[in-house]
Coordinates of N, CA, C and O in Angstrom, one line a residue:
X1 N 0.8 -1.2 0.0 CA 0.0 0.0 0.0 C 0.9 1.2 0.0 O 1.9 1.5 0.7
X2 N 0.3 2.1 -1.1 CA 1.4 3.4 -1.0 C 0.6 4.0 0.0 O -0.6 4.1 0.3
X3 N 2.4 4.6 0.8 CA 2.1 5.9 2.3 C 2.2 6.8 1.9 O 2.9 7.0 0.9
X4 N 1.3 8.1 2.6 CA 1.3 9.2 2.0 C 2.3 10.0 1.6 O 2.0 10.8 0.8
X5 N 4.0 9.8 2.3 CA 5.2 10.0 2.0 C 5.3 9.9 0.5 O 5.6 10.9 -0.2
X6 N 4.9 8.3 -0.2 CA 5.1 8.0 -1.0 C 4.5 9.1 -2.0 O 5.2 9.6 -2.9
X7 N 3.3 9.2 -1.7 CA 2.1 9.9 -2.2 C 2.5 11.4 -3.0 O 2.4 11.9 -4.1
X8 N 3.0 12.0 -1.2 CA 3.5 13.2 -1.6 C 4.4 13.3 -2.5 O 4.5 14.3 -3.2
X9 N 5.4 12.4 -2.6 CA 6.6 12.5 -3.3 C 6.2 12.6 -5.8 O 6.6 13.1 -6.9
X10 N 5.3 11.7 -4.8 CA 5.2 11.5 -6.6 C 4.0 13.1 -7.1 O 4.0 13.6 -8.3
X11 N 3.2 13.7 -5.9 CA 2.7 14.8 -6.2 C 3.9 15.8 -6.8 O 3.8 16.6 -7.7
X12 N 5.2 15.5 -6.1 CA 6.0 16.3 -6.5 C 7.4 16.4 -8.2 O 8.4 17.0 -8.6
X13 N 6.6 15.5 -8.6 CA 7.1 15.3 -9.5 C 7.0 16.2 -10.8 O 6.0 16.9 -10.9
X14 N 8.0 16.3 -12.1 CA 7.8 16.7 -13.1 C 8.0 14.8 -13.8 O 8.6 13.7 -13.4
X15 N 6.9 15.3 -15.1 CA 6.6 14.1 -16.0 C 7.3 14.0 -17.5 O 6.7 14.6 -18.4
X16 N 8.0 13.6 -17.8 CA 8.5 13.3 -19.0 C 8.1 11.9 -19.7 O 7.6 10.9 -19.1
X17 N 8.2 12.1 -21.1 CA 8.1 11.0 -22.0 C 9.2 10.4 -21.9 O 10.2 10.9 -21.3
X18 N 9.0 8.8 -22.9 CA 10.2 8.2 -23.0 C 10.9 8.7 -24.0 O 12.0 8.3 -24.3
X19 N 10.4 9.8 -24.6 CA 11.2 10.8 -25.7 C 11.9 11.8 -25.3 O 12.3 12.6 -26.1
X20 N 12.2 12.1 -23.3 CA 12.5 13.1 -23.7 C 10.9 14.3 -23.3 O 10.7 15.2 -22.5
X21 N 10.5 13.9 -24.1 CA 9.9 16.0 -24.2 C 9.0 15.7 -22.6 O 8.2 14.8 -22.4
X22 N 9.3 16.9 -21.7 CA 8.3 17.2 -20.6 C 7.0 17.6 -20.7 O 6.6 18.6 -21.2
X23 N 6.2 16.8 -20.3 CA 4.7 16.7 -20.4 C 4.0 17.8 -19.1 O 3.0 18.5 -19.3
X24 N 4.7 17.7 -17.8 CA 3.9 18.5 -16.8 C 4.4 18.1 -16.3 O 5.5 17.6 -16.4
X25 N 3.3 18.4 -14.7 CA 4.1 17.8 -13.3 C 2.6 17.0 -12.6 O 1.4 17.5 -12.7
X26 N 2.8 15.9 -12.1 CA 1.6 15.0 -11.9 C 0.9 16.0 -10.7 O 1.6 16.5 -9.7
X27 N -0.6 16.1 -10.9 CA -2.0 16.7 -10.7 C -2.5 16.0 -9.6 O -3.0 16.4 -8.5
X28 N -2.5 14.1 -10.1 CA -3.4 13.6 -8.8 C -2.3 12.2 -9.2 O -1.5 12.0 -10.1
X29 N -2.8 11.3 -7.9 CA -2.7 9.8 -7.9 C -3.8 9.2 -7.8 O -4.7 9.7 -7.2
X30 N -3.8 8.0 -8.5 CA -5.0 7.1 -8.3 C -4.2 5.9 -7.8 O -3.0 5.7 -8.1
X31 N -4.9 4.9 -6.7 CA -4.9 3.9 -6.5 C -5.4 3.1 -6.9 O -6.5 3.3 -7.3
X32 N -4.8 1.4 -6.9 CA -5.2 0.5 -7.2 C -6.7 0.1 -6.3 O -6.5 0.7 -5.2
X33 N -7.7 -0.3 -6.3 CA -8.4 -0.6 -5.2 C -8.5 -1.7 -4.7 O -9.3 -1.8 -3.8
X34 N -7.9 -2.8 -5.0 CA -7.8 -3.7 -4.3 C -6.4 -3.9 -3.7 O -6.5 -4.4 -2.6
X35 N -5.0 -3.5 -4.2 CA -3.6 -3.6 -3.7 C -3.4 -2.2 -3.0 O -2.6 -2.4 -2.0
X36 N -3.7 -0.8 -3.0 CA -3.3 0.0 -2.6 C -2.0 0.9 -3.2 O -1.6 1.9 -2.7
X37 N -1.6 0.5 -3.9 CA -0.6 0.8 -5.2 C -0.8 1.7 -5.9 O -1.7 1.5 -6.7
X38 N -0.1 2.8 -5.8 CA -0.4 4.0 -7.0 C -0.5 3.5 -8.4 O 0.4 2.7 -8.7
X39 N -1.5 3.6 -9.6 CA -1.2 2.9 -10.4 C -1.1 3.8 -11.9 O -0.5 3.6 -13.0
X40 N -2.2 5.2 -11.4 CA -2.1 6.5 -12.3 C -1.7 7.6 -11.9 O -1.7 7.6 -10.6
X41 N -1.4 8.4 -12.2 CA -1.2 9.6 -12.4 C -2.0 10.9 -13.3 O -2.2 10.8 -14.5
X42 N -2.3 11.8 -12.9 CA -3.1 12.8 -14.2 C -1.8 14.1 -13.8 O -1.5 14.8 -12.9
X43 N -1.5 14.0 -15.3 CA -0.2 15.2 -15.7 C -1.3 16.6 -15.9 O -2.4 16.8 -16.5
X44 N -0.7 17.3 -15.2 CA -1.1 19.0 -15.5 C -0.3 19.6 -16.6 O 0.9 20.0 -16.5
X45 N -1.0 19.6 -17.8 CA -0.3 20.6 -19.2 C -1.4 21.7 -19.6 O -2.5 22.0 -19.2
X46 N -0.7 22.0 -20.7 CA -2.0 23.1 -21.6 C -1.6 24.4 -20.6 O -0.8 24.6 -19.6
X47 N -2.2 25.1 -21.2 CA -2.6 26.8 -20.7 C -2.7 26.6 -19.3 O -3.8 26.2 -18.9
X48 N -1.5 26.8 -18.3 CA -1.6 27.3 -16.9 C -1.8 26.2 -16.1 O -2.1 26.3 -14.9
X49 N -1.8 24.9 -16.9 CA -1.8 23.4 -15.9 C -3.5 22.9 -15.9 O -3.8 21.9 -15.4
X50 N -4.3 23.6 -16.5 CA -5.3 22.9 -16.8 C -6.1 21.8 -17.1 O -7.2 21.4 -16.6
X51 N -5.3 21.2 -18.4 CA -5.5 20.5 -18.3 C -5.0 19.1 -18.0 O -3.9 19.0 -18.5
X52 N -5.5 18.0 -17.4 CA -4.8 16.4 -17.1 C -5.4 15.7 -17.5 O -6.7 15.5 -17.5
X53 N -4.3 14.9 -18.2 CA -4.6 13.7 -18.7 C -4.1 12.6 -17.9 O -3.0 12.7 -17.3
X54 N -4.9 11.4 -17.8 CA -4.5 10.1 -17.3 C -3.3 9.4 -17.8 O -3.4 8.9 -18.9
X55 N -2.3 9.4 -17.1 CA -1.1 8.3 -17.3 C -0.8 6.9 -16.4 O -0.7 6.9 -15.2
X56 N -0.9 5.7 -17.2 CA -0.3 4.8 -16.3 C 0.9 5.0 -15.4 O 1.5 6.1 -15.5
X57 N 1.3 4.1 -14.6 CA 2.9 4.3 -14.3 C 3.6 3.2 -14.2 O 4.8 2.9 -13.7
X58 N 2.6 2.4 -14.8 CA 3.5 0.6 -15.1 C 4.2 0.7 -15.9 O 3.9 1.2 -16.9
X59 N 5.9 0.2 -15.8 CA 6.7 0.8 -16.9 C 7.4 2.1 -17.1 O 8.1 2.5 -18.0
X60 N 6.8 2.8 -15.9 CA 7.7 4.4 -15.4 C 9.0 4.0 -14.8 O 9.3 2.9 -14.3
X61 N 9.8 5.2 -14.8 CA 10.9 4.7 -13.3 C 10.6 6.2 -12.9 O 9.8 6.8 -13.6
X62 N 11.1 6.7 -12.1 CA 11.7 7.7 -11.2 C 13.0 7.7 -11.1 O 13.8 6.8 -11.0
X63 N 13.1 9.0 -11.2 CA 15.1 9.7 -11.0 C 14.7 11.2 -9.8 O 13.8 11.4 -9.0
X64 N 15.5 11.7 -10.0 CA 15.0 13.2 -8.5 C 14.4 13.8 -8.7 O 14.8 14.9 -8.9
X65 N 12.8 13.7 -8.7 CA 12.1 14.5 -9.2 C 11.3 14.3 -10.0 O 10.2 14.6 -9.8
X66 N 11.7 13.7 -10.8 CA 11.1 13.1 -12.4 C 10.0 11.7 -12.0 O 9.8 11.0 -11.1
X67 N 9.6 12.0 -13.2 CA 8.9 10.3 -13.4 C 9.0 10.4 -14.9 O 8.5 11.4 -15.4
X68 N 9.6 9.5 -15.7 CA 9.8 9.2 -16.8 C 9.0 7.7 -17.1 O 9.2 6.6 -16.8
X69 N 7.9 8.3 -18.0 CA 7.0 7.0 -18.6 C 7.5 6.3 -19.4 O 8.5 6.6 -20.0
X70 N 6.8 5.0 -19.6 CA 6.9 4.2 -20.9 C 6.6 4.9 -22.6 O 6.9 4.6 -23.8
X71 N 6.0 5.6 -21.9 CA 5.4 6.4 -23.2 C 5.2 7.5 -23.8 O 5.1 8.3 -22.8
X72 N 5.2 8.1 -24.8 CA 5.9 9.1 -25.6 C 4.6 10.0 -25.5 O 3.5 9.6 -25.4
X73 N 5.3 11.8 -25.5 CA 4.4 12.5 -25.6 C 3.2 12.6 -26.3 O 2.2 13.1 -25.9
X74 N 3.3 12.1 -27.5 CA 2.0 11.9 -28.6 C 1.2 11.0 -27.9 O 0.1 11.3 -27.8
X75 N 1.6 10.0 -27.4 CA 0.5 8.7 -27.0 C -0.4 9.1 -25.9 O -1.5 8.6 -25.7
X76 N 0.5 10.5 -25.0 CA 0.0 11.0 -23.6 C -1.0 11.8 -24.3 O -2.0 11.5 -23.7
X77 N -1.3 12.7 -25.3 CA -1.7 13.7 -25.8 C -2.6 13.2 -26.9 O -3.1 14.0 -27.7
X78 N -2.7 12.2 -26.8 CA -4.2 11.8 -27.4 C -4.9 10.7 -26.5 O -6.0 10.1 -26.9
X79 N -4.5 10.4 -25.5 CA -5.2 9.9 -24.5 C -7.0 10.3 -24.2 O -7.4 11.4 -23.9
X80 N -7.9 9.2 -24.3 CA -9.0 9.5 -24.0 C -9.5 10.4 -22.7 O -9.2 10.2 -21.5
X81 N -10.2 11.4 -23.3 CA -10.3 12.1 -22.0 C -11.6 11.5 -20.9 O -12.7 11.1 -20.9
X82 N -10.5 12.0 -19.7 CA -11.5 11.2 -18.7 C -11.7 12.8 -17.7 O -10.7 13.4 -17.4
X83 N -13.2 13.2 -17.1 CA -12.6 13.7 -16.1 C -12.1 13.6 -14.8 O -12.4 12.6 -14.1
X84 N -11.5 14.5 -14.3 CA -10.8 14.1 -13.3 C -11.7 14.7 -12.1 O -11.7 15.9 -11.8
X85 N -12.4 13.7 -11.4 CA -13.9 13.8 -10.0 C -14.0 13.2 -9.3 O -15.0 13.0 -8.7
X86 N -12.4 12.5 -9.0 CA -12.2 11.6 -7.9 C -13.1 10.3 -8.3 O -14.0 10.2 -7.5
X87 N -13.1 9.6 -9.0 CA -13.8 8.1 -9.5 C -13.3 8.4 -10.7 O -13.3 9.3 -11.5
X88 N -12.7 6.7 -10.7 CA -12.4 6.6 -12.2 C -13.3 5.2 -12.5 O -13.2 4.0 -12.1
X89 N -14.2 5.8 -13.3 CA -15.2 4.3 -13.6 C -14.6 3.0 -14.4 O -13.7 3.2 -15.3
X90 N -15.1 1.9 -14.2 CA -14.7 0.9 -15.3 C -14.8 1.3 -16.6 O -13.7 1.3 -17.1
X91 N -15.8 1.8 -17.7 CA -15.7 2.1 -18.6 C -14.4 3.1 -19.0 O -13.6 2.7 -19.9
X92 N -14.3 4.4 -18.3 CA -13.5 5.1 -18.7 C -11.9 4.6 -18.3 O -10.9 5.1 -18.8
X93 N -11.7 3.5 -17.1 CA -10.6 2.4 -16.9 C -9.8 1.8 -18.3 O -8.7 1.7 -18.9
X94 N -11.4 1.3 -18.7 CA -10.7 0.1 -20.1 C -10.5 1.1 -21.0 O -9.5 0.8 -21.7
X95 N -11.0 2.4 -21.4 CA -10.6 3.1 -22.5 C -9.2 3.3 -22.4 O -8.4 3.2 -23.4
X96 N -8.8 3.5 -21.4 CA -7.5 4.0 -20.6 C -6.0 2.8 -20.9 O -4.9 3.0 -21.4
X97 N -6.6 1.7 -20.5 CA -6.3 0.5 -20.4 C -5.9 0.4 -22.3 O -4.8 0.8 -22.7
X98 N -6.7 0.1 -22.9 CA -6.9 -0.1 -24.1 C -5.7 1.0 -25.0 O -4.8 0.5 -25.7
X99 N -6.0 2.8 -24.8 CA -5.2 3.7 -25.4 C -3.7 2.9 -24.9 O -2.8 2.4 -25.6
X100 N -3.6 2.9 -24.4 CA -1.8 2.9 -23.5 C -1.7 0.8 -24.2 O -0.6 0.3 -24.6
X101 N -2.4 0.3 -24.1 CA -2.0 -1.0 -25.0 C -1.7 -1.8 -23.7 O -0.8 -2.6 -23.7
X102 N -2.5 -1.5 -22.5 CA -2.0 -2.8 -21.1 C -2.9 -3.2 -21.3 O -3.9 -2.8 -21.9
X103 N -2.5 -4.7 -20.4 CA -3.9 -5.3 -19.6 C -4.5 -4.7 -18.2 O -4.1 -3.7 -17.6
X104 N -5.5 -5.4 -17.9 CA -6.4 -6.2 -18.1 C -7.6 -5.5 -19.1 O -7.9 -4.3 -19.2
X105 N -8.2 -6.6 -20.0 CA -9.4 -5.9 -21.2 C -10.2 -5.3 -19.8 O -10.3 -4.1 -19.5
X106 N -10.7 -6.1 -19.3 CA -11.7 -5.6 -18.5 C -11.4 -5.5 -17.0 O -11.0 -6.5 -16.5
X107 N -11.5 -4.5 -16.2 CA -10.8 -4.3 -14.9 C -11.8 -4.9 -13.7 O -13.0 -5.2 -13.7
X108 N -10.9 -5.1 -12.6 CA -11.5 -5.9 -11.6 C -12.7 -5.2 -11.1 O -12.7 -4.1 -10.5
X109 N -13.7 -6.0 -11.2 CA -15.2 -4.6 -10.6 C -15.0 -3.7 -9.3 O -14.2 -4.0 -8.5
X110 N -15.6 -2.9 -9.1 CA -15.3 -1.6 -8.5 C -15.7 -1.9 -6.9 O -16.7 -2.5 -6.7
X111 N -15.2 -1.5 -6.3 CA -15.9 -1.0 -5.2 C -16.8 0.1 -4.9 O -17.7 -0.3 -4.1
X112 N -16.8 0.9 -5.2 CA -17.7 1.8 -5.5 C -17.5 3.4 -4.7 O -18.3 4.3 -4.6
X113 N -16.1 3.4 -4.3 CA -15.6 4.0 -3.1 C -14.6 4.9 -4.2 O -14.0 4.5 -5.2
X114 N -14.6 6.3 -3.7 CA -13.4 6.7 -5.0 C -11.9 6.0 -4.5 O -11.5 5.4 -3.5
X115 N -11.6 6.3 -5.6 CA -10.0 5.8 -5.3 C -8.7 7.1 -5.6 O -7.5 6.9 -5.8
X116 N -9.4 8.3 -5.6 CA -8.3 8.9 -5.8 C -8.4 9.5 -4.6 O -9.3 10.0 -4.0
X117 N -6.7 9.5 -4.4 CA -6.4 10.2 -2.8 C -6.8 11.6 -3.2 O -6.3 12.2 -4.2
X118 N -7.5 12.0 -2.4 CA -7.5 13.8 -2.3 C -6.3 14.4 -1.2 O -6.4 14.6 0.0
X119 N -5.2 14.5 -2.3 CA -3.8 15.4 -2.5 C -3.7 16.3 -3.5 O -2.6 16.6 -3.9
X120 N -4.8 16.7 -4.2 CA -4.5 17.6 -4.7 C -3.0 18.9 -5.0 O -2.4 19.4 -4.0
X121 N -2.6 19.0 -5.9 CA -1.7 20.1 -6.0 C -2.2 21.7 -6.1 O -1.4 22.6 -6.2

């Protein structure tokens, strides 16, 4: 289960692609709901950090500061949009799941409880 230490740290992050180009600096975390495991991220870009898009972080690393994805700014930048209301539903999961090319097709059913930590930046 990630600690809020953990939590905080990744609020503090700037986001790069695997190309290289800086995307933002991560907005929110989502957790897993059954492991407790950070498993998204939504990057703050566009005009004044407005807007966030959903990033996995399976296949990220971290360096001081950073989080460097698996995936390249174009893939982040046409990412289906989801809004970000503290609930990320199954539907808007698998679209998510699907753009970025992971498993699972269909995600484990919900609890019905949000899963994003309100840490806001």
């Amino acid at each position: 289960m990630a600690t809020q230490t953990e939590i905080r740290t990744l609020l503090e992050c700037h986001v790069v692609g695997c190309d290289g180009e800086p995307l933002g600096r991560v907005g929110q975390v989502y957790l897993n709901d059954h492991t407790g495991r950070a498993e998204w991220v939504t990057v703050r870009g566009g005009f004044l950090g407005m807007r966030q898009t959903f990033v996995p972080l399976a296949g990220s690393h971290r360096t001081a500061g950073e989080i460097v994805l698996a995936f390249d700014g174009e893939k982040v930048r046409t990412a289906p949009g989801v809004a970000v209301d503290g609930l990320l539903t199954a539907p808007e999961e698998v679209a998510l799941y699907r753009h970025y090319g992971l498993g699972p097709a269909v995600p484990a059913p919900r609890t019905g409880r949000h899963d994003r930590l309100g840490l806001d930046i």
